[in-house]
Coordinates of C-alpha atoms in Angstrom, one line a residue:
Chain A
M289 CA -13.9 34.5 2.3
E290 CA -12.9 32.8 5.8
R291 CA -16.1 34.1 7.0
S292 CA -18.2 32.1 4.5
K293 CA -15.3 29.2 5.3
D294 CA -17.1 29.2 8.9
Q295 CA -20.0 29.7 8.3
I296 CA -19.9 26.3 6.2
I297 CA -18.8 24.7 8.8
E298 CA -20.9 26.1 11.1
D299 CA -23.8 25.0 9.5
L300 CA -22.5 21.9 9.0
N301 CA -22.1 21.4 12.7
K302 CA -25.8 22.6 13.2
H303 CA -27.4 20.3 10.7
G304 CA -25.1 17.8 9.7
L305 CA -24.5 16.7 6.4
T306 CA -27.5 18.2 3.8
K307 CA -27.9 18.3 0.3
K308 CA -27.2 21.9 0.5
N309 CA -24.1 22.0 2.0
K310 CA -22.7 19.1 0.9
P311 CA -21.3 21.0 -2.5
L312 CA -19.4 23.7 -0.4
I313 CA -17.9 20.9 1.6
T314 CA -16.4 19.1 -1.2
N315 CA -15.2 22.3 -2.6
L316 CA -13.9 22.9 0.6
M317 CA -12.0 19.5 1.0
L318 CA -10.5 20.1 -2.6
N319 CA -7.8 22.7 -1.7
G320 CA -7.9 21.0 2.1
P321 CA -10.0 22.1 5.1
P322 CA -8.4 24.1 7.9
H323 CA -6.9 21.8 10.1
K324 CA -9.1 22.7 12.9
D325 CA -12.1 21.9 11.0
R326 CA -10.7 18.5 9.8
K327 CA -12.2 16.5 12.4
L328 CA -15.7 17.9 12.4
I329 CA -16.1 17.4 8.6
W330 CA -14.4 13.9 8.6
L331 CA -17.0 12.7 11.7
E332 CA -19.5 14.7 9.7
T333 CA -19.6 13.4 6.1
S334 CA -18.5 9.6 7.4
G335 CA -21.4 9.7 9.3
A336 CA -19.7 8.8 12.3
R337 CA -21.1 11.7 14.1
L338 CA -24.3 10.0 13.2
Q339 CA -23.5 6.4 14.9
M340 CA -22.2 8.3 18.0
K341 CA -25.6 10.3 18.8
T342 CA -27.4 7.3 17.7
N343 CA -25.3 5.2 20.1
P344 CA -24.0 7.1 23.2
N345 CA -21.8 5.3 25.4
Y346 CA -21.5 2.2 23.1
Y347 CA -18.1 2.7 23.0
S348 CA -17.4 3.3 26.6
A349 CA -19.4 0.0 27.5
I350 CA -17.7 -2.3 25.5
V351 CA -14.2 -0.8 26.8
E352 CA -15.5 -1.1 30.6
D353 CA -17.0 -5.1 29.6
K354 CA -14.4 -6.8 27.3
L355 CA -11.0 -4.3 27.5
K356 CA -9.6 -7.0 29.9
I357 CA -10.3 -10.2 28.4
K358 CA -7.7 -12.1 26.4
T359 CA -8.7 -13.6 22.8
E360 CA -6.8 -14.3 19.7
F361 CA -7.8 -11.0 18.4
S362 CA -6.8 -9.0 21.3
Q363 CA -3.4 -10.8 21.4
Q364 CA -2.5 -10.2 17.5
I365 CA -3.7 -6.6 18.0
D366 CA -0.5 -6.2 21.4
R367 CA 1.9 -7.7 18.8
D368 CA 1.4 -5.1 16.1
L369 CA 1.2 -1.9 19.1
H370 CA 4.7 -1.4 18.9
R371 CA 4.7 -1.9 14.8
T372 CA 2.6 1.1 14.5
F373 CA 4.4 3.9 12.8
P374 CA 7.7 2.8 15.3
A375 CA 9.3 5.8 13.7
E376 CA 7.0 8.2 14.5
S377 CA 7.6 9.7 18.1
Y378 CA 3.7 9.9 18.7
F379 CA 3.8 6.2 19.0
V380 CA 6.3 5.9 21.3
E381 CA 4.5 7.5 24.1
E382 CA 2.3 4.7 25.7
K383 CA -1.1 6.5 26.4
H384 CA -1.2 6.8 22.2
L385 CA -0.3 3.1 22.4
T386 CA -3.0 2.6 25.0
S387 CA -5.7 4.1 23.1
L388 CA -5.1 2.1 19.7
R389 CA -5.6 -1.2 21.5
K390 CA -8.4 0.2 23.2
I391 CA -10.0 1.4 19.8
L392 CA -8.9 -1.9 18.4
V393 CA -10.1 -4.2 21.1
A394 CA -13.1 -2.6 21.2
Y395 CA -13.9 -3.2 17.3
S396 CA -12.7 -7.1 17.9
W397 CA -15.6 -7.1 20.0
R398 CA -18.1 -5.0 17.3
N399 CA -17.8 -6.7 14.6
P400 CA -16.3 -10.8 15.2
T401 CA -16.4 -11.3 11.5
V402 CA -13.5 -9.3 10.8
G403 CA -11.7 -9.2 14.6
Y404 CA -8.7 -8.1 14.2
C405 CA -6.7 -7.4 10.4
Q406 CA -3.1 -6.2 10.0
G407 CA -3.6 -3.0 8.7
L408 CA -6.4 -1.7 11.0
N409 CA -3.5 -0.8 13.2
F410 CA -2.2 1.7 11.0
L411 CA -5.5 3.2 9.5
V412 CA -6.4 3.9 13.4
G413 CA -2.9 5.1 14.0
R414 CA -3.1 7.9 11.4
L415 CA -6.7 8.7 12.7
L416 CA -5.3 8.9 16.3
T417 CA -2.6 11.4 15.1
V418 CA -5.5 13.8 13.0
G419 CA -6.5 14.3 16.9
F420 CA -9.6 12.4 17.1
S421 CA -10.7 10.9 20.1
E422 CA -10.7 7.4 21.3
E423 CA -14.7 7.1 20.6
E424 CA -14.1 9.3 17.3
C425 CA -11.8 7.0 16.3
F426 CA -13.8 3.9 16.8
W427 CA -16.5 5.1 15.0
L428 CA -14.7 6.4 12.1
L429 CA -12.9 3.3 11.7
A430 CA -16.8 1.3 11.7
Q431 CA -18.0 3.6 9.4
I432 CA -14.7 2.7 7.0
I433 CA -15.0 -1.6 7.6
E434 CA -18.9 -1.4 7.6
A435 CA -20.5 1.6 5.2
Y436 CA -17.2 2.6 2.8
L437 CA -15.5 -0.9 2.0
P438 CA -17.0 -4.1 0.5
N439 CA -17.8 -6.4 3.9
D440 CA -15.4 -8.9 3.1
Y441 CA -12.3 -6.9 3.0
F442 CA -10.7 -7.7 6.2
S443 CA -12.6 -10.4 7.4
V444 CA -11.3 -13.4 5.1
M445 CA -9.8 -10.3 2.3
T446 CA -11.6 -11.5 -0.8
G447 CA -12.7 -8.3 -1.3
V448 CA -8.7 -7.0 -1.6
I449 CA -8.6 -9.6 -3.7
I450 CA -10.8 -8.7 -6.4
D451 CA -10.1 -4.5 -5.6
Q452 CA -6.4 -5.5 -6.6
Q453 CA -7.9 -7.3 -9.9
V454 CA -10.3 -3.9 -10.1
F455 CA -7.1 -1.8 -10.2
Q456 CA -4.9 -4.0 -12.8
V457 CA -8.3 -4.0 -15.1
L458 CA -8.2 0.2 -14.4
L459 CA -5.0 0.4 -14.7
K460 CA -4.9 -1.7 -18.6
N461 CA -7.5 0.9 -19.6
K462 CA -6.4 4.0 -18.1
L463 CA -2.4 3.1 -18.6
P464 CA -2.3 0.3 -20.8
K465 CA 0.9 1.4 -22.4
M466 CA 2.3 0.9 -18.5
A467 CA -0.1 -2.2 -17.7
K468 CA 1.5 -4.0 -20.9
H469 CA 5.3 -3.0 -19.7
L470 CA 4.7 -4.2 -15.9
S471 CA 3.2 -7.7 -17.1
S472 CA 5.7 -8.1 -19.2
I473 CA 8.5 -7.8 -16.7
G474 CA 6.3 -10.2 -14.5
I475 CA 4.6 -7.5 -12.2
D476 CA 0.9 -7.3 -11.8
A477 CA -0.9 -5.3 -9.0
S478 CA -1.6 -8.0 -6.6
L479 CA 2.0 -7.6 -5.8
Y480 CA 2.0 -4.0 -5.4
T481 CA -1.4 -2.8 -4.0
V482 CA -2.2 -4.8 -1.0
H483 CA -1.3 -1.6 1.4
W484 CA -2.9 0.5 -0.7
L485 CA -6.0 -0.7 0.1
V486 CA -6.1 -2.5 3.2
C487 CA -4.4 0.4 4.7
M488 CA -5.9 3.5 2.4
F489 CA -2.4 4.9 1.8
A490 CA -2.0 5.3 5.5
Y491 CA 1.9 4.4 5.1
T492 CA 2.0 4.8 1.5
F493 CA 2.4 8.5 1.2
P494 CA 3.5 11.4 3.9
K495 CA 1.4 12.1 6.6
N496 CA 0.4 15.6 5.1
V497 CA -0.6 13.5 1.4
V498 CA -2.2 10.7 3.9
M499 CA -4.6 13.6 5.5
R500 CA -5.5 15.0 2.1
I501 CA -6.1 11.7 0.3
W502 CA -8.9 10.9 3.2
D503 CA -10.7 14.0 3.1
I504 CA -11.7 12.9 -0.1
F505 CA -12.3 9.8 0.4
F506 CA -14.7 10.2 2.9
I507 CA -16.5 12.1 0.4
E508 CA -16.0 10.0 -2.6
G509 CA -15.8 6.3 -1.1
S510 CA -13.3 3.8 -2.1
V511 CA -13.4 4.5 -6.0
F512 CA -11.3 7.3 -4.5
L513 CA -8.7 4.8 -3.7
F514 CA -8.7 3.7 -6.7
K515 CA -8.1 7.2 -8.3
I516 CA -5.3 7.7 -6.5
G517 CA -3.3 4.8 -7.2
L518 CA -3.6 5.0 -10.9
S519 CA -2.6 9.3 -10.6
L520 CA 0.1 7.8 -9.1
M521 CA 1.2 5.4 -11.8
W522 CA 0.4 7.7 -14.1
I523 CA 2.8 10.7 -12.1
F524 CA 5.7 7.9 -12.7
R525 CA 4.8 6.0 -15.8
K526 CA 7.7 7.6 -17.4
E527 CA 10.2 6.6 -14.8
I528 CA 8.6 3.0 -14.6
T529 CA 8.3 2.1 -17.9
K530 CA 11.8 2.7 -18.3
I531 CA 12.4 0.0 -15.8
T532 CA 13.4 -3.3 -17.5
D533 CA 14.3 -5.0 -14.6
F534 CA 11.5 -6.6 -12.0
N535 CA 13.4 -6.0 -8.9
E536 CA 14.3 -2.6 -9.5
A537 CA 10.4 -2.0 -10.8
F538 CA 9.1 -3.7 -7.4
R539 CA 11.1 -1.5 -5.5
F540 CA 10.3 1.9 -7.6
L541 CA 6.8 1.0 -7.0
E542 CA 7.2 0.5 -3.0
F543 CA 9.2 3.6 -2.6
Q544 CA 8.7 6.0 -5.0
S545 CA 5.0 7.2 -3.3
Q546 CA 7.2 8.7 -0.2
N547 CA 8.6 11.1 -2.7
I548 CA 5.1 12.7 -3.4
A549 CA 5.8 15.7 -1.2
D550 CA 2.8 17.7 -2.7
P551 CA -0.8 16.9 -2.0
D552 CA -2.1 19.1 -4.6
I553 CA -0.3 17.3 -7.7
I554 CA -1.9 13.7 -7.0
L555 CA -5.2 15.3 -5.8
G556 CA -5.5 17.1 -8.4
L557 CA -5.3 14.0 -10.9
A558 CA -7.3 11.9 -9.1
I559 CA -10.4 14.5 -8.9
S560 CA -9.9 15.4 -12.0
M561 CA -10.6 11.6 -13.5
K562 CA -14.3 11.5 -14.2
S563 CA -14.6 8.9 -16.2
I564 CA -14.2 6.0 -12.8
N565 CA -16.8 6.5 -10.5
S566 CA -18.7 4.2 -7.9
K567 CA -20.7 2.7 -10.2
T568 CA -17.9 1.9 -12.3
I569 CA -16.0 0.2 -10.0
D570 CA -19.1 -1.4 -8.3
K571 CA -19.7 -3.0 -11.7
L572 CA -15.8 -4.4 -11.8
R573 CA -15.9 -5.9 -8.3
E574 CA -19.6 -7.7 -9.5
K575 CA -18.2 -9.2 -12.7
L576 CA -14.5 -10.0 -11.5
R577 CA -16.6 -11.7 -8.3
I578 CA -18.3 -13.7 -10.5
Q579 CA -15.7 -14.4 -12.6
S580 CA -13.4 -16.0 -9.8
Q581 CA -15.8 -17.7 -8.6
D582 CA -16.2 -19.2 -11.7
E583 CA -12.3 -19.7 -11.8
T584 CA -11.7 -17.8 -14.7
T585 CA -8.5 -15.0 -14.3
C586 CA -9.0 -13.7 -17.8
N587 CA -9.9 -9.9 -17.4
D588 CA -9.3 -8.6 -20.7
S589 CA -13.5 -9.2 -21.4
V590 CA -13.7 -6.2 -18.6
S591 CA -14.1 -2.9 -19.5
T592 CA -14.6 0.4 -17.8
E593 CA -17.7 2.6 -19.6
D594 CA -15.7 5.5 -20.9
S595 CA -17.1 8.7 -22.0
A596 CA -15.1 10.4 -23.7
K597 CA -16.8 13.9 -23.4
S598 CA -14.2 17.0 -23.5
Y599 CA -10.3 16.8 -23.6
T600 CA -7.3 19.2 -23.4
E601 CA -4.7 18.1 -25.7
I602 CA -1.7 19.8 -24.2
C603 CA 1.8 19.5 -26.0
T604 CA 1.6 19.6 -29.9
D605 CA 5.4 19.1 -29.7
E606 CA 6.4 16.3 -27.8
S607 CA 9.9 16.4 -28.1
E608 CA 10.0 19.9 -27.1
C609 CA 7.8 19.4 -24.1
E610 CA 10.2 16.4 -23.2
L611 CA 12.9 18.7 -23.5
K612 CA 11.7 21.5 -21.5
S613 CA 10.4 19.1 -18.7
K614 CA 14.0 17.5 -18.5
Q615 CA 15.3 21.0 -18.3
E616 CA 13.1 21.8 -15.5
C617 CA 11.5 19.0 -13.7
S618 CA 11.9 15.7 -13.2
Y619 CA 8.1 14.9 -13.4
F620 CA 5.2 15.3 -15.8
T621 CA 4.5 18.5 -17.4
F622 CA 0.9 19.5 -18.5
R623 CA -1.5 22.5 -18.2
S624 CA -4.9 23.0 -18.6
T625 CA -6.7 26.4 -18.8
S626 CA -8.7 28.3 -21.5
G627 CA -5.8 30.9 -21.2
V628 CA -2.1 30.4 -21.2
S629 CA -1.4 34.2 -19.6
I630 CA -3.0 33.3 -16.8
I631 CA -0.8 30.4 -15.9
D632 CA 2.2 31.8 -15.3
E633 CA 1.5 33.5 -11.9
Y634 CA 0.2 30.4 -10.7
I635 CA 3.2 28.6 -11.0
N636 CA 5.4 28.9 -7.8
D637 CA 9.3 29.1 -8.1
S638 CA 9.9 25.7 -7.4
N639 CA 10.4 23.2 -10.2
V640 CA 7.7 20.8 -8.8
P641 CA 4.5 21.5 -11.1
K642 CA 1.7 22.6 -8.6
V643 CA -2.0 22.1 -9.1
V644 CA -3.8 25.3 -8.6
D645 CA -7.3 26.2 -8.0
L646 CA -8.6 28.9 -10.1
A647 CA -12.2 28.5 -9.5
N648 CA -12.1 32.4 -7.9
T649 CA -10.0 34.2 -9.6
I650 CA -10.9 35.9 -12.9
D651 CA -11.0 33.3 -14.8
N652 CA -13.5 30.9 -13.9
D653 CA -14.2 28.3 -16.8
K654 CA -11.4 26.0 -16.5
N655 CA -9.4 25.8 -13.0
L656 CA -6.9 23.7 -13.1
V657 CA -3.3 24.2 -13.9
I658 CA -0.7 21.4 -13.5
G659 CA 2.3 22.1 -14.8
C660 CA 6.2 23.7 -13.9
K661 CA 7.7 27.5 -14.3
N662 CA 8.6 28.7 -17.7
H663 CA 7.2 25.6 -20.0
A664 CA 5.0 27.1 -22.6
C665 CA 3.7 24.0 -24.4
P666 CA 1.2 25.4 -26.7
I667 CA -2.4 23.9 -25.6
K668 CA -5.6 23.5 -27.8
Q669 CA -8.9 21.7 -27.2
S670 CA -10.0 18.6 -28.6
S671 CA -13.3 17.0 -28.5
S672 CA -12.3 13.3 -29.0
V673 CA -8.5 12.3 -28.7
I674 CA -7.7 10.2 -26.1
R675 CA -3.9 9.3 -25.8
G676 CA -4.4 6.6 -23.9
D677 CA -2.9 7.8 -20.2
I678 CA -5.9 9.7 -17.9
E679 CA -6.1 12.1 -20.1
E680 CA -9.2 13.8 -18.4
A681 CA -7.3 14.3 -15.8
Y682 CA -6.8 17.2 -17.4
N683 CA -10.3 18.1 -17.0
G684 CA -11.5 21.0 -14.9
L685 CA -11.8 20.8 -10.7
R686 CA -15.1 22.9 -11.3
N687 CA -16.9 20.1 -12.9
D688 CA -16.0 17.3 -10.7
Q689 CA -17.0 19.1 -7.8
N690 CA -20.5 19.4 -9.2
E691 CA -20.0 15.1 -10.4
I692 CA -18.8 14.1 -6.7
S693 CA -21.9 15.4 -4.9
Chain B
M125 CA 29.9 -9.3 -11.7
E126 CA 28.1 -12.2 -13.6
V127 CA 25.4 -13.6 -12.0
D128 CA 25.1 -17.3 -12.7
R129 CA 21.4 -18.2 -11.0
E130 CA 18.7 -16.0 -9.2
F131 CA 16.2 -17.8 -6.6
K132 CA 13.0 -17.1 -5.5
I133 CA 13.2 -17.5 -1.8
V134 CA 9.8 -16.5 0.3
T135 CA 9.8 -16.5 4.2
L136 CA 6.6 -17.3 5.9
G137 CA 5.1 -18.2 9.4
E138 CA 2.8 -16.2 11.9
G139 CA 2.9 -12.4 12.5
R140 CA 5.5 -11.1 14.5
V141 CA 7.7 -14.0 14.7
G142 CA 10.9 -12.3 13.0
K143 CA 10.6 -12.5 9.4
T144 CA 11.0 -9.4 8.2
S145 CA 13.6 -8.9 10.9
L146 CA 15.7 -12.2 9.6
A147 CA 15.6 -10.9 6.0
M148 CA 17.0 -7.6 6.9
R149 CA 19.2 -8.8 8.9
Y150 CA 20.7 -11.1 6.6
V151 CA 20.3 -8.4 3.4
R152 CA 21.2 -5.3 5.1
G153 CA 23.1 -6.6 8.6
Q154 CA 20.7 -4.6 10.4
F155 CA 18.4 -5.1 13.4
N156 CA 15.5 -2.8 13.8
E157 CA 13.8 -3.0 17.5
K158 CA 11.0 -1.6 16.3
E159 CA 10.3 -3.3 12.8
Q160 CA 7.0 -1.8 11.0
S161 CA 4.7 -4.7 11.1
T162 CA 3.6 -6.5 6.8
T163 CA 1.0 -5.7 5.4
N164 CA 2.4 -5.7 1.8
A165 CA 5.4 -8.0 1.3
N166 CA 8.7 -6.2 1.3
F167 CA 11.2 -7.4 -1.5
L168 CA 14.4 -7.6 -0.7
E169 CA 17.7 -9.2 -2.8
K170 CA 21.2 -10.0 -2.5
N171 CA 23.7 -11.7 -4.1
I172 CA 26.0 -14.2 -3.0
R173 CA 28.7 -17.0 -3.8
I174 CA 28.3 -20.5 -3.2
N175 CA 31.2 -22.6 -4.1
E176 CA 32.0 -21.4 -8.0
T177 CA 28.2 -20.3 -8.6
S178 CA 27.4 -16.8 -8.3
I179 CA 23.5 -16.4 -7.1
K180 CA 21.0 -13.6 -6.6
L181 CA 18.3 -14.4 -4.1
N182 CA 15.5 -12.2 -4.1
I183 CA 13.5 -12.6 -1.2
W184 CA 9.7 -12.0 -0.6
D185 CA 8.9 -11.2 2.7
T186 CA 5.3 -12.2 3.6
A187 CA 2.4 -10.7 5.8
G188 CA 2.2 -13.1 8.5
Q189 CA -1.3 -12.8 9.7
E190 CA -3.4 -16.1 9.5
R191 CA -6.2 -14.3 6.8
F192 CA -3.4 -12.7 4.5
R193 CA -2.4 -16.6 3.5
A194 CA -5.0 -15.7 0.8
L195 CA -2.9 -13.3 -0.7
A196 CA 0.4 -15.7 0.0
P197 CA 0.3 -17.5 -3.3
N198 CA 1.1 -14.4 -5.3
Y199 CA 4.5 -14.3 -3.4
Y200 CA 5.6 -17.8 -3.1
R201 CA 4.0 -18.4 -6.7
E202 CA 7.5 -19.8 -8.4
A203 CA 9.5 -19.8 -5.5
K204 CA 12.2 -22.3 -5.5
G205 CA 13.0 -22.1 -1.6
A206 CA 11.2 -21.5 1.8
L207 CA 12.2 -20.4 4.6
L208 CA 9.6 -20.9 7.2
V209 CA 9.8 -18.9 10.5
Y210 CA 8.6 -19.7 13.7
D211 CA 9.2 -17.5 17.4
I212 CA 10.8 -20.4 19.7
T213 CA 8.9 -18.4 22.7
D214 CA 5.2 -19.1 21.4
K215 CA 4.1 -22.5 20.7
E216 CA 1.5 -21.8 18.1
S217 CA 3.8 -20.1 15.8
F218 CA 5.8 -23.4 15.6
W219 CA 2.0 -25.0 14.5
K220 CA 1.9 -22.2 11.9
V221 CA 4.9 -23.7 9.8
V222 CA 3.3 -27.4 9.5
S223 CA 0.2 -25.6 8.5
W224 CA 2.7 -23.9 5.8
V225 CA 4.4 -26.9 4.8
E226 CA 1.2 -28.9 4.3
E227 CA 0.1 -25.4 1.8
L228 CA 3.2 -25.3 0.1
K229 CA 3.1 -28.8 -0.3
M230 CA -0.2 -28.9 -2.4
Q231 CA 0.3 -26.0 -3.8
A232 CA 3.7 -24.1 -4.0
D233 CA 6.5 -25.4 -7.1
K234 CA 6.6 -29.3 -6.4
D235 CA 10.4 -28.8 -6.4
I236 CA 10.5 -25.7 -3.6
S237 CA 13.1 -26.4 -0.6
F238 CA 11.8 -25.8 2.9
V239 CA 14.2 -24.6 5.7
I240 CA 12.5 -23.5 8.9
A241 CA 14.5 -21.4 11.4
G242 CA 13.6 -21.3 15.3
N243 CA 13.7 -17.3 15.7
K244 CA 14.6 -15.3 19.1
C245 CA 17.0 -17.5 20.0
D246 CA 18.6 -14.8 22.3
L247 CA 15.4 -15.4 24.0
E248 CA 16.2 -18.9 25.0
L249 CA 14.9 -18.5 28.6
D250 CA 11.5 -18.2 27.7
R251 CA 12.1 -21.2 24.8
Q252 CA 8.7 -23.0 24.3
I253 CA 9.4 -25.0 22.0
P254 CA 12.1 -28.0 22.6
K255 CA 14.5 -28.1 19.9
E256 CA 14.6 -31.3 19.4
Q257 CA 11.2 -31.3 18.6
A258 CA 11.8 -29.1 15.8
I259 CA 14.6 -31.0 14.8
A260 CA 13.1 -33.6 14.3
Y261 CA 9.4 -32.3 12.6
A262 CA 12.2 -30.9 9.7
K263 CA 14.0 -34.2 9.2
Q264 CA 10.8 -35.7 8.6
I265 CA 10.0 -33.2 6.0
G266 CA 13.2 -33.5 4.8
A267 CA 14.2 -29.8 5.5
A268 CA 16.7 -28.4 7.6
H269 CA 16.7 -26.6 10.8
Y270 CA 18.3 -23.3 11.7
S271 CA 18.8 -21.9 15.3
T272 CA 18.4 -18.0 14.4
S273 CA 18.3 -14.6 16.6
A274 CA 17.7 -11.7 13.9
K275 CA 18.6 -9.6 17.1
S276 CA 22.1 -11.0 17.4
G277 CA 22.6 -12.4 14.0
M278 CA 23.1 -16.5 15.2
G279 CA 22.3 -18.6 12.2
V280 CA 20.6 -15.9 9.9
N281 CA 23.4 -16.0 7.0
E282 CA 23.5 -20.1 7.5
C283 CA 19.8 -20.8 7.3
F284 CA 19.5 -18.1 4.1
E285 CA 22.2 -20.1 2.2
E286 CA 21.4 -23.2 3.2
I287 CA 18.4 -22.5 1.0
A288 CA 20.4 -21.4 -1.6
K289 CA 22.3 -24.8 -1.6
L290 CA 19.5 -26.7 -0.9
I291 CA 17.9 -25.3 -4.1
L292 CA 21.2 -25.5 -5.9
D293 CA 21.9 -29.5 -5.1
K294 CA 18.1 -30.1 -6.7
E295 CA 18.8 -28.0 -10.1
S296 CA 22.4 -29.9 -10.2
R297 CA 20.4 -33.6 -9.7
S298 CA 17.8 -32.4 -12.1
G299 CA 20.0 -31.0 -14.5
S300 CA 18.4 -27.7 -15.4
P301 CA 20.3 -25.7 -17.5
I302 CA 22.4 -22.6 -15.7
R303 CA 20.9 -19.2 -16.9
S304 CA 23.1 -16.4 -17.4
S305 CA 22.6 -12.8 -18.1
K306 CA 24.8 -10.3 -19.4
A307 CA 21.9 -7.5 -18.9
R308 CA 20.8 -8.4 -15.4
S309 CA 24.1 -8.0 -14.3
R310 CA 24.2 -4.9 -15.1
V311 CA 21.8 -3.8 -13.4
I312 CA 22.7 -6.1 -10.7
V313 CA 25.6 -4.0 -9.8
K314 CA 23.8 -0.9 -9.6
N315 CA 21.9 -2.6 -7.1
Q316 CA 24.9 -3.1 -4.8
E317 CA 25.9 0.1 -4.9
E318 CA 22.0 1.4 -4.0
V319 CA 22.3 -0.7 -1.1
V320 CA 26.0 0.3 0.0
K321 CA 25.0 3.5 -0.4
K322 CA 21.9 3.2 1.6
K323 CA 24.4 1.4 4.2
K324 CA 26.2 4.4 4.8
S325 CA 23.9 6.3 5.1
G326 CA 21.7 4.6 7.5
G327 CA 18.9 5.0 5.6
C328 CA 16.2 1.9 5.9
C329 CA 13.6 1.4 3.7

């Protein structure tokens, strides 16, 4: 197993991202790649490495020519340097702040339309802490801005406003009860999603979770940001729908994400969300863009194209499930496998739900398990039942791996 | 505790003038030299009493960079008061205040009250904006002006309370009914406890 992992990485290193190795790399990313390989994989999947090869000395030349010139952007960057992850010791060291500055200033020269946008400091900051060189960070940043996100994201931020509306529509579709509840207390996605989108969750979650999110982001693209947002909302759906006070709800949305310590849960949910893909997002973006140009604000007519395939319905006895989940864990509880018996082996002793990839185990056909210890809700297969929430999250990881590529 | 009134206030101004620091100093009584730059707006609340009226201030602390202005209407919509902050050591930041006033007059609630805060008064030696000039401008637009320092705490309570007073005055003049809600006050008590807890543990949001 280890050896084949190494072979995949070696193949990537030699040939770059190919049709053949992409599914393998994707697979590798689902459980988090070995940290030592992460850099190589991000550089390849994002296209940053290709940019570096095609444009040798590009970064060093900008740095040499432009770094000392004072511009509006360089001044804004200087103001933000010490305000980038100020609580992390890494960003106390002057040499790291110097690197951060060089990358951001260099980019402002590469792309004067964007120049510098607050939030990019957090993106680059996170990249630096992964261990990328300045040049690598520079090209990763360039790829994120130029290849991954709409072109008016960081310049005039229209793209961000549109994406906030996209998220609101998805929330309405996927978590209608919650969307209704939140709007009844006056909370719209535009209030709490700015940093999700602009910083790609860089400071929304603990660092280890951010790494894992970006692992998939570089493969799936910006659609994955929406999936993470929805998964986050889903995880806390019970808590959120109980809050009836605007202030309390907003604070909850702001800070609860920091409590997601185990990336497997949220990643598992997001990866399994099959009905949302890049096409869905692009269509929504286009539609909302036209709408906002027409100055109509009604999003109700927009809907995602869900195709209900096979869903696994879990708790047939809601009250029992609720009771058990109260006794055993404060999170959600569900499981999805073809057989119940196998689950217990994969649930660890903590009462935090775990996601386990069963792809390489005895039971091969269904492979996502999320649940908590001693919870034994009956499971049945259902082909058409949708109960409002992100039911497709229950589907297996395996199918999605094929779809991603 | 019964709350008679609830006001939404928004902080606006150029990046790094100290909007977050002022709000944090006011609500938490803390000053953090290394405040993280704001991307999403921060939200803070504080209960105060002005004369016989107990008031809850909901403070929205926004991102400062110019292009984030596109997102600002989400936060200043329905705000009754605005704290416009500039940095006394940064001339440009004062002109940003002027442009914010123009925008709010056009786009915000027509009864919105303004208070201008010249922040970082602990750096008096580096001052670039003459105090008289700022006061004269404030007078001209019917706003109050305060010299503040989030670092030392100078003028911080005063500027926020002034906003509350201005809003209260305006409302009593226009005769809007005073709203009170028991359900809300219950929640508020709980929140206060949370704030106290946070203070004790020294935690910051």
